[in-house]
PDB file of C-alpha atoms in Angstrom:
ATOM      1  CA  UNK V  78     -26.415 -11.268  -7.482  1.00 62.00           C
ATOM      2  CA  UNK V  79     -26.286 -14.293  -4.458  1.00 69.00           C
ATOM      3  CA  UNK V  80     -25.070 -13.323  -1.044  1.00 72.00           C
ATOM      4  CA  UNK V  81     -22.222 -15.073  -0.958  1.00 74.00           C
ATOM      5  CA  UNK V  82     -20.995 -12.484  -4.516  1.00 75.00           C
ATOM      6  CA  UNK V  83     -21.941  -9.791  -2.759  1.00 74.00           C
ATOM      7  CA  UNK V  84     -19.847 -10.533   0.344  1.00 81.00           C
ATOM      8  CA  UNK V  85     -17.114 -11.365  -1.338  1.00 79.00           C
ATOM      9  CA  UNK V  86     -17.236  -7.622  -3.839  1.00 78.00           C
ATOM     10  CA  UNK V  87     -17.672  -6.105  -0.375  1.00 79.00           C
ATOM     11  CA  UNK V  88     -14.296  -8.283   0.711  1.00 77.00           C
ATOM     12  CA  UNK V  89     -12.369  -7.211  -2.079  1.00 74.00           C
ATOM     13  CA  UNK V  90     -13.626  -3.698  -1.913  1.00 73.00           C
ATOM     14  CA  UNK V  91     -12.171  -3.459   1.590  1.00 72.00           C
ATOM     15  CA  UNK V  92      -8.597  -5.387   0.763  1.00 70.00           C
ATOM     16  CA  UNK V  93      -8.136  -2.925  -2.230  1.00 72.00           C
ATOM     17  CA  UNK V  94      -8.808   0.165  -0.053  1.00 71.00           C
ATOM     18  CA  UNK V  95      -5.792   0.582   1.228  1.00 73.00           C
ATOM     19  CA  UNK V  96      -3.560  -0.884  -2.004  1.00 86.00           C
ATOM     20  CA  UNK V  97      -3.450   1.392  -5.207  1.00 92.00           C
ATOM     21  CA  UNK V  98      -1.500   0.615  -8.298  1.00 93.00           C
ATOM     22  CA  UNK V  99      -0.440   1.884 -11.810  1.00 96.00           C
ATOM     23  CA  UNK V 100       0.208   0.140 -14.581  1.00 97.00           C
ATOM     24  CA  UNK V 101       2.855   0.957 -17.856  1.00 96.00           C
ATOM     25  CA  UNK V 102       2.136  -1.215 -20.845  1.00 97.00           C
ATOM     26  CA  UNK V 103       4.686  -1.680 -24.698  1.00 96.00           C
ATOM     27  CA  UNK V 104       7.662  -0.246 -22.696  1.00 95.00           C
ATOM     28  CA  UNK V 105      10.244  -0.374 -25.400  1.00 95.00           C
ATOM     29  CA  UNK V 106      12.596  -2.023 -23.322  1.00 95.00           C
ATOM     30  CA  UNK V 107      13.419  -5.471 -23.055  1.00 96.00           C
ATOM     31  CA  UNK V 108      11.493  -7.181 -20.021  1.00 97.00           C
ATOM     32  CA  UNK V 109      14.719  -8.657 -18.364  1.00 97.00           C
ATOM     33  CA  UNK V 110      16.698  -5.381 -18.285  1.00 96.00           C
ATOM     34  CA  UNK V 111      13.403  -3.991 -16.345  1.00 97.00           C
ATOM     35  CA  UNK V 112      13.305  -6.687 -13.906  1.00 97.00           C
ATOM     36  CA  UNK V 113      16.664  -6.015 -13.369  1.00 97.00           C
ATOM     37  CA  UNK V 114      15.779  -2.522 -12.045  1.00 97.00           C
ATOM     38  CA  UNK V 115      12.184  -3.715 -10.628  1.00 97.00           C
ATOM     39  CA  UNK V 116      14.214  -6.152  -8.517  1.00 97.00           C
ATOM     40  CA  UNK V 117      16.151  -3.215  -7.039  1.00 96.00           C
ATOM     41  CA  UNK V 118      12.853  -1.754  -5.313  1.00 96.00           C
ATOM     42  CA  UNK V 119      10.396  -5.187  -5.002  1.00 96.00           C
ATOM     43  CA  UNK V 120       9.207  -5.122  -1.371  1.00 95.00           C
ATOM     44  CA  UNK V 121      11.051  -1.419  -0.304  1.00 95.00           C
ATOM     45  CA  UNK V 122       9.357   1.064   0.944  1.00 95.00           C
ATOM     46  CA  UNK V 123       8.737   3.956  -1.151  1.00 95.00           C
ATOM     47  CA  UNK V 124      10.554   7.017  -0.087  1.00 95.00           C
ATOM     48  CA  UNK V 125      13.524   4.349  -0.594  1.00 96.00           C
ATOM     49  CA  UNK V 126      12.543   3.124  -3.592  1.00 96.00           C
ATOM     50  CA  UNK V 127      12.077   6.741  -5.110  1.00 96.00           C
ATOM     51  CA  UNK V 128      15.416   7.505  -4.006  1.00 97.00           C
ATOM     52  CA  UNK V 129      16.671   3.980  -5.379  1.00 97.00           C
ATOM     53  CA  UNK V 130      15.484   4.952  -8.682  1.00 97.00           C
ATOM     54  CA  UNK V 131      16.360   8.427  -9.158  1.00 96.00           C
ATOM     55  CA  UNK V 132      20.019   7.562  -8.971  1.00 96.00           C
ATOM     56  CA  UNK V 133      19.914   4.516 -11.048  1.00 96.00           C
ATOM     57  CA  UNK V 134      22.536   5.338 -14.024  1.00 96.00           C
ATOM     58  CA  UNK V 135      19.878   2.417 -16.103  1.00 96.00           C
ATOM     59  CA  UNK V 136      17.485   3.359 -18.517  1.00 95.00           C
ATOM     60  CA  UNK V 137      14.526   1.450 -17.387  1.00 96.00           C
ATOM     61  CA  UNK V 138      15.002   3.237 -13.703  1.00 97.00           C
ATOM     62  CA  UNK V 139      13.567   6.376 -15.146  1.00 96.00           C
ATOM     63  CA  UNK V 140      10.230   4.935 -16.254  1.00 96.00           C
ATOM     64  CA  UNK V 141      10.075   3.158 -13.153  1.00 97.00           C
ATOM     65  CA  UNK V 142      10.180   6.197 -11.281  1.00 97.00           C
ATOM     66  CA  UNK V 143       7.430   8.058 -13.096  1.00 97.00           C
ATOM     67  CA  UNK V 144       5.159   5.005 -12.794  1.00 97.00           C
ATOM     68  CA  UNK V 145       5.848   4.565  -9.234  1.00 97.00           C
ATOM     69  CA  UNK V 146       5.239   8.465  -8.931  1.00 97.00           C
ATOM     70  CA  UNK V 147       1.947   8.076 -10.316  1.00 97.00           C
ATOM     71  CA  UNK V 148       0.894   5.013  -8.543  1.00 96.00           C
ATOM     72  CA  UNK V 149       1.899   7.285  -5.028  1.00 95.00           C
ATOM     73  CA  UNK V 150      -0.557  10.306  -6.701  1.00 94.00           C
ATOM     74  CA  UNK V 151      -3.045   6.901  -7.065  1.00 94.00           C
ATOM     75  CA  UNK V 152      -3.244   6.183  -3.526  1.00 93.00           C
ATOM     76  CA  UNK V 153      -3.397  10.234  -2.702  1.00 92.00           C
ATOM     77  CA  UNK V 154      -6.328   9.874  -4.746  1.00 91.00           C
ATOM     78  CA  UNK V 155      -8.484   6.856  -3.281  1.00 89.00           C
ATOM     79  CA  UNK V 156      -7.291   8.351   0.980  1.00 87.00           C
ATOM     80  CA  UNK V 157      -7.814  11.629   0.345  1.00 86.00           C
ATOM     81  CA  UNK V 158      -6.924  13.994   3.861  1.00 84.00           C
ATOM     82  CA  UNK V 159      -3.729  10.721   4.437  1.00 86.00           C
ATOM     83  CA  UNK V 160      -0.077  11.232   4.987  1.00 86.00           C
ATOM     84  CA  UNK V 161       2.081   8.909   3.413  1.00 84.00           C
ATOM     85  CA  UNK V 162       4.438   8.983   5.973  1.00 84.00           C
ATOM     86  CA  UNK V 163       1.908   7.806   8.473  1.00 88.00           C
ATOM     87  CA  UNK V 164       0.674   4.931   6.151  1.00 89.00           C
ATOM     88  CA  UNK V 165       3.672   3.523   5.386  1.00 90.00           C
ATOM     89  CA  UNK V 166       3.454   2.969   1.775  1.00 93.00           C
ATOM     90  CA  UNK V 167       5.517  -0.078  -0.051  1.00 94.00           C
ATOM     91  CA  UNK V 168       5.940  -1.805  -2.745  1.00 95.00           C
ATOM     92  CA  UNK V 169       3.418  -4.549  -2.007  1.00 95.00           C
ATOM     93  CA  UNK V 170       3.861  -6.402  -5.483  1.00 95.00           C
ATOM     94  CA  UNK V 171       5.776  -5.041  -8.900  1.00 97.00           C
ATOM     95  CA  UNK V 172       5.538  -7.018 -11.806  1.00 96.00           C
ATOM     96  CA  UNK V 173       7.293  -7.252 -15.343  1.00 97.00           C
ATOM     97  CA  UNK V 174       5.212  -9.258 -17.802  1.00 97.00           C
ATOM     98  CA  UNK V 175       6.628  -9.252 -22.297  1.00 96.00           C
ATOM     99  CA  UNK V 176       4.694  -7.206 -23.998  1.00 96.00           C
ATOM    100  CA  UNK V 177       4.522  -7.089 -28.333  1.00 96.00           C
ATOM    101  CA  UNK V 178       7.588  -8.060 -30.410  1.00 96.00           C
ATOM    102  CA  UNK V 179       8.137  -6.403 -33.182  1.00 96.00           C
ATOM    103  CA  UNK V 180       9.945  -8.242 -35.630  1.00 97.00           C
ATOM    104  CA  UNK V 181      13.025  -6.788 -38.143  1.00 97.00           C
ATOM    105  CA  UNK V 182      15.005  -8.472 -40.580  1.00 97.00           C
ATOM    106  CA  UNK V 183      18.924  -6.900 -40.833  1.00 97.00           C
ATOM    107  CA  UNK V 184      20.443  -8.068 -44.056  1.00 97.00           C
ATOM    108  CA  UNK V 185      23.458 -10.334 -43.686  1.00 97.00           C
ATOM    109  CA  UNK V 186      26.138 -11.058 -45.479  1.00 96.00           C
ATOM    110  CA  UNK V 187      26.233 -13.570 -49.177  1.00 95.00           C
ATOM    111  CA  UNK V 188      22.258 -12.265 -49.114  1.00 95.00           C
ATOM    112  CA  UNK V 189      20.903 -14.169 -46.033  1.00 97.00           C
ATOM    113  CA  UNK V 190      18.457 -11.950 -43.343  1.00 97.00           C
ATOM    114  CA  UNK V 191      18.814 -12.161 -39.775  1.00 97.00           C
ATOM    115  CA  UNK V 192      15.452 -11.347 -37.837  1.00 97.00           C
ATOM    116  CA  UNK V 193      15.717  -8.482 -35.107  1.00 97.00           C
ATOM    117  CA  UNK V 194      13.284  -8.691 -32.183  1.00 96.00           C
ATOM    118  CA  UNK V 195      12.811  -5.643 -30.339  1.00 96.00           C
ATOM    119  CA  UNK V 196      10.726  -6.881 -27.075  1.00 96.00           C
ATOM    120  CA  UNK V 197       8.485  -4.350 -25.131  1.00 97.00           C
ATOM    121  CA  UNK V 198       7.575  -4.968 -21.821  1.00 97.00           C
ATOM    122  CA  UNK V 199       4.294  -4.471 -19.459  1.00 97.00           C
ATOM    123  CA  UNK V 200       4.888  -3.094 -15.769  1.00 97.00           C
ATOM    124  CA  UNK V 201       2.270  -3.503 -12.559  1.00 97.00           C
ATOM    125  CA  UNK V 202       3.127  -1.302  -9.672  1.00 97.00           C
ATOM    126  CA  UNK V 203       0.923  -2.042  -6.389  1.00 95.00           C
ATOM    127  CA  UNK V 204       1.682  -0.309  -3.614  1.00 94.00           C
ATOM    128  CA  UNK V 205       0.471  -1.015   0.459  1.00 92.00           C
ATOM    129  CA  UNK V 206      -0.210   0.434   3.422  1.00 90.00           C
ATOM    130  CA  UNK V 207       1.605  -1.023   6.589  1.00 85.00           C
ATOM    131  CA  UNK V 208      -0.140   1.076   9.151  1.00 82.00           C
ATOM    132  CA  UNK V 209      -3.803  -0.911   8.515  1.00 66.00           C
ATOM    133  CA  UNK V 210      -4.958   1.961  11.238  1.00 56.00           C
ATOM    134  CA  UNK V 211      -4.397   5.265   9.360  1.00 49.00           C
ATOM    135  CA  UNK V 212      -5.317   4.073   6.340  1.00 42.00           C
ATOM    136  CA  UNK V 213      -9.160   3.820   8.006  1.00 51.00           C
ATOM    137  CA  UNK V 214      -9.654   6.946   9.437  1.00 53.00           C
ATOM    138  CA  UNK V 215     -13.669   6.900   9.751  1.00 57.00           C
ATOM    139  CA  UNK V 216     -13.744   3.400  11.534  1.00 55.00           C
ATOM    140  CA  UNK V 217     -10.637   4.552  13.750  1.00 50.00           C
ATOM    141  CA  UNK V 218     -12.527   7.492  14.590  1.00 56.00           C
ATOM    142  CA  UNK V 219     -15.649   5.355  15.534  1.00 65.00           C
ATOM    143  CA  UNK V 220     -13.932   2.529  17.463  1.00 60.00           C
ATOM    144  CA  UNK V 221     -12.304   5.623  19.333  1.00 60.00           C
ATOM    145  CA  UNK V 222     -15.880   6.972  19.994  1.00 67.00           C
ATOM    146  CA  UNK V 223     -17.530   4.035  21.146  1.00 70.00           C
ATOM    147  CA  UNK V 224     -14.763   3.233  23.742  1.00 67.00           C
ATOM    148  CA  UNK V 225     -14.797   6.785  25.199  1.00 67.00           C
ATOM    149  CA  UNK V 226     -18.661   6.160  25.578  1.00 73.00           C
ATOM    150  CA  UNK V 227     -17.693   2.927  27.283  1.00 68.00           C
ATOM    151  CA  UNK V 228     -15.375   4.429  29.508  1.00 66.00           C
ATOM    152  CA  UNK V 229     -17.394   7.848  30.137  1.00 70.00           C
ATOM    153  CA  UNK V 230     -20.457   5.151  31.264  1.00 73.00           C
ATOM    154  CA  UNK V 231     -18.306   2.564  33.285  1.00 68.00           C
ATOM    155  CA  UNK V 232     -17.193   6.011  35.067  1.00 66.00           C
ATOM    156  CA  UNK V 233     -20.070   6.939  35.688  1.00 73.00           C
ATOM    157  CA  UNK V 234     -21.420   3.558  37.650  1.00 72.00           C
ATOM    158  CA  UNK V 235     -18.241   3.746  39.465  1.00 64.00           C
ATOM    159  CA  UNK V 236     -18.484   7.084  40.550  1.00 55.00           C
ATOM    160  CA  UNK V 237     -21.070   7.054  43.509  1.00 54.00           C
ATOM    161  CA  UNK V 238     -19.609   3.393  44.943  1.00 49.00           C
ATOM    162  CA  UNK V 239     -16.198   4.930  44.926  1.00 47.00           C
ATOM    163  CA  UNK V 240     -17.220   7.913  47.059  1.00 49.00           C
ATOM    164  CA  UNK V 241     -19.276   5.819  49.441  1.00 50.00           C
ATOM    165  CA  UNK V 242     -16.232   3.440  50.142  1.00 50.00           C
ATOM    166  CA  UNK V 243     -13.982   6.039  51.535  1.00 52.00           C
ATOM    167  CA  UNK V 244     -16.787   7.890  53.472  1.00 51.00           C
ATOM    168  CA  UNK V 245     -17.027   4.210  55.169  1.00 50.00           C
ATOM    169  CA  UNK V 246     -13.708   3.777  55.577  1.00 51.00           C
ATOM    170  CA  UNK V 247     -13.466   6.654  57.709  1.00 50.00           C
ATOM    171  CA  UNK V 248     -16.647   5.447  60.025  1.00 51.00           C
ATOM    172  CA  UNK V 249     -14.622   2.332  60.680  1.00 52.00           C
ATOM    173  CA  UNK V 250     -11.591   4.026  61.650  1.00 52.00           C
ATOM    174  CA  UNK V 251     -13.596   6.621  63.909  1.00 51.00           C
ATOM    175  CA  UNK V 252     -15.188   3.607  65.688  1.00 53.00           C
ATOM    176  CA  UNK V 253     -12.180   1.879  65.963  1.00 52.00           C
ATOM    177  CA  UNK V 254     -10.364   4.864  67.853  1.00 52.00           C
ATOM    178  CA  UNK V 255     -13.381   5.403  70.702  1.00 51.00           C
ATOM    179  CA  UNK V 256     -13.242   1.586  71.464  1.00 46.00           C
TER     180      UNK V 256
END
């Protein structure tokens, strides 16, 4: 594996940190009735979408809110010790793709056939984090480090030149009151 590969695995690995995503696949539902409902929640975020779904009267709204459910318990999974509500989780991307057809025949009248096609229907959920931050606690914890070192040792240099400036202030104004 070239160095360029590996940089690029080590890109990816760091874009999909904070993403997670669940996937349904032969949904026996039509693929345009689901993006109907997929529609509804593409782009929300997802205490909104939840709540979008759950009181959807439409069929395909109830599967969407199990997979969405389980794409949340996905991203639980990968930031373990993470709040949601300080990520910000959305709906980054949602995606209805036709699945198999299965094909019928319905007899019809003076002994013709009409074919049935009952569609099925594959569904991508991928869900973001806004709030880039939370979503890396160790290097937020280490940037916070190294800039409280910074800090305690630019302090520290300042410390002794910030006491000798007043203590020569005061010299100047003693000299200045006996002339």
């Amino acid at each position: 594996m070239g160095v360029k590969s590996r940089t690029r695995a080590e890109n990816r690995k760091e874009t999909r940190k904070n993403t997670a995503f669940a996937k349904l696949n032969n949904v026996p539902t039509s693929p345009r009735k689901m993006r109907l409902v997929a529609d509804l929640v593409r782009g929300k975020r997802v205490e909104l979408a939840l709540h979008i779904l759950k009181h959807n009267s439409k069929q395909p709204a109830e599967r969407l809110h199990k997979l969405l459910l389980s794409a949340i318990s996905n991203w639980q999974g990968k930031n373990e010790g993470m709040r949601i509500e300080e990520a910000d989780l959305f709906i980054k991307e949602i995606k209805v793709d036709g699945g198999r057809m299965l094909k019928r025949v319905l007899t019809a009248p003076q002994g013709r056939a009409h074919r049935i096609r009952k569609r099925s229907n594959h569904v991508t959920i991928i869900l973001d984090s806004r709030n880039k931050a939370v979503a890396e606690p160790d290097e937020v914890k280490e940037e916070v480090k190294e800039t409280v070192k910074v800090a305690k040792a630019a302090k520290a240099k300042k410390a002794p030149a910030a006491k000798k400036a007043p203590a020569a202030k005061k010299e100047t104004k003693v000299k200045s009151k006996k002339s």
